[in-house]
mmCIF file of C-alpha atoms in Angstrom:
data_model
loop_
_atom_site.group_PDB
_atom_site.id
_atom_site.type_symbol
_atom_site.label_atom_id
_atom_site.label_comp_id
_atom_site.label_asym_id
_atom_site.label_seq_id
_atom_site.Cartn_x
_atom_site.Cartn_y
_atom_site.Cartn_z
ATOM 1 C CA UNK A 1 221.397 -28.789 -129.011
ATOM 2 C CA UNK A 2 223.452 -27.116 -126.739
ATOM 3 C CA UNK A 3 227.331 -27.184 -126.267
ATOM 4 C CA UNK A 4 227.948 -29.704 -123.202
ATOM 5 C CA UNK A 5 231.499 -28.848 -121.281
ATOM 6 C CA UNK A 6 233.904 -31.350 -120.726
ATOM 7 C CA UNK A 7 232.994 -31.621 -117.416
ATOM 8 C CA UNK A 8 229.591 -32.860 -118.024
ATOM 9 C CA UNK A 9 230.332 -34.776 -120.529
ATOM 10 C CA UNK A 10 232.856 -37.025 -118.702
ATOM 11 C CA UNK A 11 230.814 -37.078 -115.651
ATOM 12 C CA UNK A 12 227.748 -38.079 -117.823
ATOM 13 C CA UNK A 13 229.526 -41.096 -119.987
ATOM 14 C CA UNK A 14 230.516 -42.805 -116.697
ATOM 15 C CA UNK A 15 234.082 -43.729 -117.676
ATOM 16 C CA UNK A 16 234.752 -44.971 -114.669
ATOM 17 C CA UNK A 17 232.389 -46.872 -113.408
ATOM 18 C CA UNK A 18 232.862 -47.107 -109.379
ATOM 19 C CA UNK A 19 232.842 -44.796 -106.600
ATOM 20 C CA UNK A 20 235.926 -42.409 -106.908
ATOM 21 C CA UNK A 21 237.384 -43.378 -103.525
ATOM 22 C CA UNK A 22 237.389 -46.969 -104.448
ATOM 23 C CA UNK A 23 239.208 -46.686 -107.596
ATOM 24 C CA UNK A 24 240.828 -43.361 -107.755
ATOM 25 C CA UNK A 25 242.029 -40.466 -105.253
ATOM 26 C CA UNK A 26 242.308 -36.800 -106.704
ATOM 27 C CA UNK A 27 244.873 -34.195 -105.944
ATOM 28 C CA UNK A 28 244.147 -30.618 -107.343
ATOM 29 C CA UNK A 29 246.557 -28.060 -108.066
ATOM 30 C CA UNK A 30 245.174 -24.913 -108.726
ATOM 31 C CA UNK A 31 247.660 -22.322 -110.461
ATOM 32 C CA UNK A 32 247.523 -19.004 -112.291
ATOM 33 C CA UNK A 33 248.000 -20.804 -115.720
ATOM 34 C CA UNK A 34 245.582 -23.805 -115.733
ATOM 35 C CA UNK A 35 244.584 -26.299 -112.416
ATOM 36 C CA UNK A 36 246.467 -29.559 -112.531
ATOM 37 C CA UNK A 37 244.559 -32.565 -111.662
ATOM 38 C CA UNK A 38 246.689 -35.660 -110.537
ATOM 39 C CA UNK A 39 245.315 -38.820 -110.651
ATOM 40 C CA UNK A 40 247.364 -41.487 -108.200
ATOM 41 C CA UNK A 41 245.904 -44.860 -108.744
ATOM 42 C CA UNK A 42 247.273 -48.769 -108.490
ATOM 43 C CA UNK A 43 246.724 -49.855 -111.614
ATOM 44 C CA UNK A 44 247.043 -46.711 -114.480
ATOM 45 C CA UNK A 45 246.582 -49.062 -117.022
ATOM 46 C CA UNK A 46 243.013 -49.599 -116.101
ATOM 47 C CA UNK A 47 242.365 -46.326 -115.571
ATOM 48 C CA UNK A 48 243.444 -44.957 -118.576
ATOM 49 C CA UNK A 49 241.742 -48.262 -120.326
ATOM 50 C CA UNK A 50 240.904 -48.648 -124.090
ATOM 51 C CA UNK A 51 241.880 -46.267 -127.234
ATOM 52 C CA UNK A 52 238.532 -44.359 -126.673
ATOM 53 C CA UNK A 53 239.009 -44.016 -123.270
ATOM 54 C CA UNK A 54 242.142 -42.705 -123.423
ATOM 55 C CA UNK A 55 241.439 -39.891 -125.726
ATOM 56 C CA UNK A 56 239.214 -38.693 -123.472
ATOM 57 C CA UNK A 57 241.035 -39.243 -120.104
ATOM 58 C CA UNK A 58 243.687 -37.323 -121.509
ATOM 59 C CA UNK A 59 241.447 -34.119 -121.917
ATOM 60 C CA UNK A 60 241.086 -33.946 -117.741
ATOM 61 C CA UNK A 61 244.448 -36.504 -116.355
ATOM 62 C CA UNK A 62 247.764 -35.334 -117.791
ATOM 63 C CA UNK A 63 249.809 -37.248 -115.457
ATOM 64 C CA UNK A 64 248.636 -41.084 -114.370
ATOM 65 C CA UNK A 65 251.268 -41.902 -111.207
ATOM 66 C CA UNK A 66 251.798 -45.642 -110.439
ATOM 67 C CA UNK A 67 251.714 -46.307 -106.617
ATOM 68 C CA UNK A 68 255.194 -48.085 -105.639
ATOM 69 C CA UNK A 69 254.110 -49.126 -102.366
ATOM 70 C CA UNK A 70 250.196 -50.929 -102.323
ATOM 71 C CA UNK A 71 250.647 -51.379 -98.546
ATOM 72 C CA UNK A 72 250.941 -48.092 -97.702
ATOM 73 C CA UNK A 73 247.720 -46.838 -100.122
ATOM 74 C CA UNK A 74 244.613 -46.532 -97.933
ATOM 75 C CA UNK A 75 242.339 -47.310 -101.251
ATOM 76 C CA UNK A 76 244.138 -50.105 -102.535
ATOM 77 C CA UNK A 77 244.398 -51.773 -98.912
ATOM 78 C CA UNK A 78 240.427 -51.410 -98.392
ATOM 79 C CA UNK A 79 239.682 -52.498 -101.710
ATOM 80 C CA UNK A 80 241.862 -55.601 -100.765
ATOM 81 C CA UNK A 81 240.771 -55.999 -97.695
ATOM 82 C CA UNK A 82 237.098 -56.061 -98.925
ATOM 83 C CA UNK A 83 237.540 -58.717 -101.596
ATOM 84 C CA UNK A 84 239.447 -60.842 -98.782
ATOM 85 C CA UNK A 85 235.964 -60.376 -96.738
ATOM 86 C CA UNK A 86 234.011 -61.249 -99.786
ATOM 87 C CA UNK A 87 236.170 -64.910 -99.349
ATOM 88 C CA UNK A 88 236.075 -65.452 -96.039
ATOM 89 C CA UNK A 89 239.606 -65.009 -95.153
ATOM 90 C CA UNK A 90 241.188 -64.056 -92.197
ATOM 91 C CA UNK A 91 241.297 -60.163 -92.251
ATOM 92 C CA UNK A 92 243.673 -59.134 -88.880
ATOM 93 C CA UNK A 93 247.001 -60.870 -90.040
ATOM 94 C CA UNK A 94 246.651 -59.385 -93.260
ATOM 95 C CA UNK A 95 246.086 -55.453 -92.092
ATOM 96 C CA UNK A 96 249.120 -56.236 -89.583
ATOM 97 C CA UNK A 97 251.821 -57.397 -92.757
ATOM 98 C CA UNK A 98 252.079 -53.892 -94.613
ATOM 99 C CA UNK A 99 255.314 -51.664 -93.792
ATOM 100 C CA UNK A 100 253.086 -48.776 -92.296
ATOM 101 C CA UNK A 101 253.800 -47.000 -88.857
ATOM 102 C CA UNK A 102 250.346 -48.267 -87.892
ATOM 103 C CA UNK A 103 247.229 -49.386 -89.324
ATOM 104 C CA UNK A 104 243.263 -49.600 -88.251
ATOM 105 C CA UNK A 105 240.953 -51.515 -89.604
ATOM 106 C CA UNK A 106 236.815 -51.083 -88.079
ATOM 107 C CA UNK A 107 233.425 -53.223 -89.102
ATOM 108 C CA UNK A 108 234.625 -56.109 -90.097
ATOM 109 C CA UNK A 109 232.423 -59.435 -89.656
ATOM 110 C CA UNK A 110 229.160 -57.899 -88.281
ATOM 111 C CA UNK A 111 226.162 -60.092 -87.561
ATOM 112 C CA UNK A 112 224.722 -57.586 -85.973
ATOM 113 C CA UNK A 113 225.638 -53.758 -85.248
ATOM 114 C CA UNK A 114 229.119 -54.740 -83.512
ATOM 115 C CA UNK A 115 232.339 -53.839 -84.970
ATOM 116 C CA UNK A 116 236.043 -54.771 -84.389
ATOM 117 C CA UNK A 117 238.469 -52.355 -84.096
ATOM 118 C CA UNK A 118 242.669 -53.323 -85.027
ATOM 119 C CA UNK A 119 245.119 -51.352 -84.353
ATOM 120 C CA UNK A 120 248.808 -51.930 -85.001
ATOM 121 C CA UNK A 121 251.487 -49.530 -83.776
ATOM 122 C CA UNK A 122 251.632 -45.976 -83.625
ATOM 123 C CA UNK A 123 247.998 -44.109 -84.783
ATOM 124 C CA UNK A 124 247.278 -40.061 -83.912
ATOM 125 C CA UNK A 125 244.043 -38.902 -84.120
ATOM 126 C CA UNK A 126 244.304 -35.070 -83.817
ATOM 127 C CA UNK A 127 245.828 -32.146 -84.777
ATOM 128 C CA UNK A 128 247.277 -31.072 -88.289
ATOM 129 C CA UNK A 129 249.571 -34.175 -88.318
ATOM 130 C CA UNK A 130 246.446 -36.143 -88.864
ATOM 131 C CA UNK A 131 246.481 -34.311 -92.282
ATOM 132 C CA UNK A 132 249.845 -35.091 -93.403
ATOM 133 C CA UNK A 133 250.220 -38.803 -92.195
ATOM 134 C CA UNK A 134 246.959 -40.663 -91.881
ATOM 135 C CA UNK A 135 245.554 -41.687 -95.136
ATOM 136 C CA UNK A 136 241.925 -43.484 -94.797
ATOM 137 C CA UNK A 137 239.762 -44.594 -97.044
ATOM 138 C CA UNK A 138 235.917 -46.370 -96.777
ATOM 139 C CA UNK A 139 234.989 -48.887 -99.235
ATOM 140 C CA UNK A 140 231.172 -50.764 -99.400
ATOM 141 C CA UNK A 141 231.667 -53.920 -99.533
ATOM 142 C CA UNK A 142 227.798 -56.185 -100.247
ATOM 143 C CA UNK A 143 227.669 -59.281 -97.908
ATOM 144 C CA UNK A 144 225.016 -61.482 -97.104
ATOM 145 C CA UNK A 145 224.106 -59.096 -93.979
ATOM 146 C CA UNK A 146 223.861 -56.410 -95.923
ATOM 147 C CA UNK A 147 226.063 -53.670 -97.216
ATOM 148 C CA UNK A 148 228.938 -53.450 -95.062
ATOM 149 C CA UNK A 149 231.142 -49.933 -94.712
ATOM 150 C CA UNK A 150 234.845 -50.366 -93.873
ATOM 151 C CA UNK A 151 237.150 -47.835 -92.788
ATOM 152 C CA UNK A 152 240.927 -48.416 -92.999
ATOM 153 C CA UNK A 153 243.416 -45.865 -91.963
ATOM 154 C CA UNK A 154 246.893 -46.078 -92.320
ATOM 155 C CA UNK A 155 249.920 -43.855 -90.512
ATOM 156 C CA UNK A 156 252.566 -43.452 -92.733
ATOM 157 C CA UNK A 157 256.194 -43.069 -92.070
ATOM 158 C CA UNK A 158 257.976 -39.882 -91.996
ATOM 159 C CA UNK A 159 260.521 -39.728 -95.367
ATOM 160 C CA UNK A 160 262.620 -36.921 -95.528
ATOM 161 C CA UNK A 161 262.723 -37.193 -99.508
ATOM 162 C CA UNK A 162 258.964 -37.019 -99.612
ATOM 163 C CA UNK A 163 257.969 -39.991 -101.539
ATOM 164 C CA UNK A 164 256.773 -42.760 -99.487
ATOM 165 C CA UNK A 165 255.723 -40.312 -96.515
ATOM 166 C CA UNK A 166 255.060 -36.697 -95.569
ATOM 167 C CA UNK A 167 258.058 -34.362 -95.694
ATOM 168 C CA UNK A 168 257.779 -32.432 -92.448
ATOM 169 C CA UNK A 169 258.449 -34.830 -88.981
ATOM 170 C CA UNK A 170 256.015 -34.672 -86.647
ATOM 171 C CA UNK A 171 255.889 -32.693 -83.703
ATOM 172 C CA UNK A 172 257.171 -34.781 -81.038
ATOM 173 C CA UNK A 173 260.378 -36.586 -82.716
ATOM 174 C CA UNK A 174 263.242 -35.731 -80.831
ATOM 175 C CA UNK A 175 266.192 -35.983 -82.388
ATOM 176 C CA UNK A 176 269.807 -35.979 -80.102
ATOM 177 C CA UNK A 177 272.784 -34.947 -82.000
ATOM 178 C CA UNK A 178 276.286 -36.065 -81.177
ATOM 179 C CA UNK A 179 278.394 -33.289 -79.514
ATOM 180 C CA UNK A 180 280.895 -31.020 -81.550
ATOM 181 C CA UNK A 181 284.481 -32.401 -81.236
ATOM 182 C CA UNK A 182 285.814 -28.526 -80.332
ATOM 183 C CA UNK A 183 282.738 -28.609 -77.375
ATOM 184 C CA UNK A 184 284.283 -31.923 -76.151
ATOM 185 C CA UNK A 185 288.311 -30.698 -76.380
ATOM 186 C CA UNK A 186 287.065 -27.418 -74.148
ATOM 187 C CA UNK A 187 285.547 -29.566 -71.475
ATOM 188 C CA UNK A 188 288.203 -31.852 -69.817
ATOM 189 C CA UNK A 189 285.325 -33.843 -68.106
ATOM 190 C CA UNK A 190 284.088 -35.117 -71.501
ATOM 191 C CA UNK A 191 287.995 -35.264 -72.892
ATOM 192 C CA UNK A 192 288.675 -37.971 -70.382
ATOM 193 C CA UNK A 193 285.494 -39.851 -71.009
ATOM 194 C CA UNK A 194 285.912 -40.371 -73.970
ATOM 195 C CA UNK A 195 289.175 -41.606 -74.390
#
């Protein structure tokens, strides 16, 4: 019998038993030395799972990060969002409550091939900003019309430190700095307003 890689073998054992963008999102790091795959997911202790499991998540995920903030995860907030569909609930109020810069939310409801579109706030749709801030995800979600395909995409907030948000600002923030206090002594016009 021939020697099965890794790979294969993980793929074919099914460890994970979903669609990859419902549970998990991926985040490869390719370097001279080895390529780094990150794993970000909401719960790690599901992912990583049983004793078994673990040995042989360990072979291909060296690092399991927990995600702080739910409301700003695109999976996790479908995956919600789907399972709040699945009872009925009302969907828009709950979209609206996360801490995002804005959020939008499409197919939701459909009796027929209509769709409702919610959005909250500030949402770009171009350029390379669209790569650094908007995180979107599309779970299934089976209802009794059918399958049902819902797209929820989430702007998140510029953070300087790089953890809950991209680092670089976008394009159009303008930022207005307070005048040097040697600028103001030279000009007597601004001396006497502001004293």
């Amino acid at each position: 019998m021939a020697a099965t890689s890794k790979k294969r073998k993980f793929v074919a054992d099914g460890v994970l038993f979903a669609e990859p963008n419902e549970v998990l999102t991926r985040e490869l790091a390719v370097t001279p030395v080895w390529t780094e795959i990150i794993v970000r997911a909401t719960w790690t202790q599901n992912v990583l799972g049983e004793k078994g499991r673990s040995r042989e998540l360990t072979s291909v995920v060296q690092k399991p990060e927990k995600v702080n903030n739910r409301g700003l995860f695109a999976v996790a907030k479908a995956e919600s969002l789907g399972y709040k569909l699945l009872g009925g609930f009302a969907v828009r109020r709950f979209v609206m409550e996360s801490a995002a810069e804005g959020c939008e939310v499409g197919k939701l409801r459909a009796q027929r091939a209509k769709f409702m579109k919610f959005k909250d706030e500030y949402m770009i749709s171009s350029g390379q900003p669209v790569k650094e801030y908007i995180d979107a995800a599309v779970p299934h979600v089976l209802l009794r019309q059918g399958v049902l395909g819902i797209k929820v995409k989430i702007t998140l907030d510029w953070d300087p430190k790089g953890k809950q948000g991209p680092k670089t600002p976008l394009p159009d923030l303008v930022t207005i700095h307070q005048p040097k206090e040697d600028y103001i002594r030279s000009c007597p016009q601004l001396w006497q307003l502001k004293v």
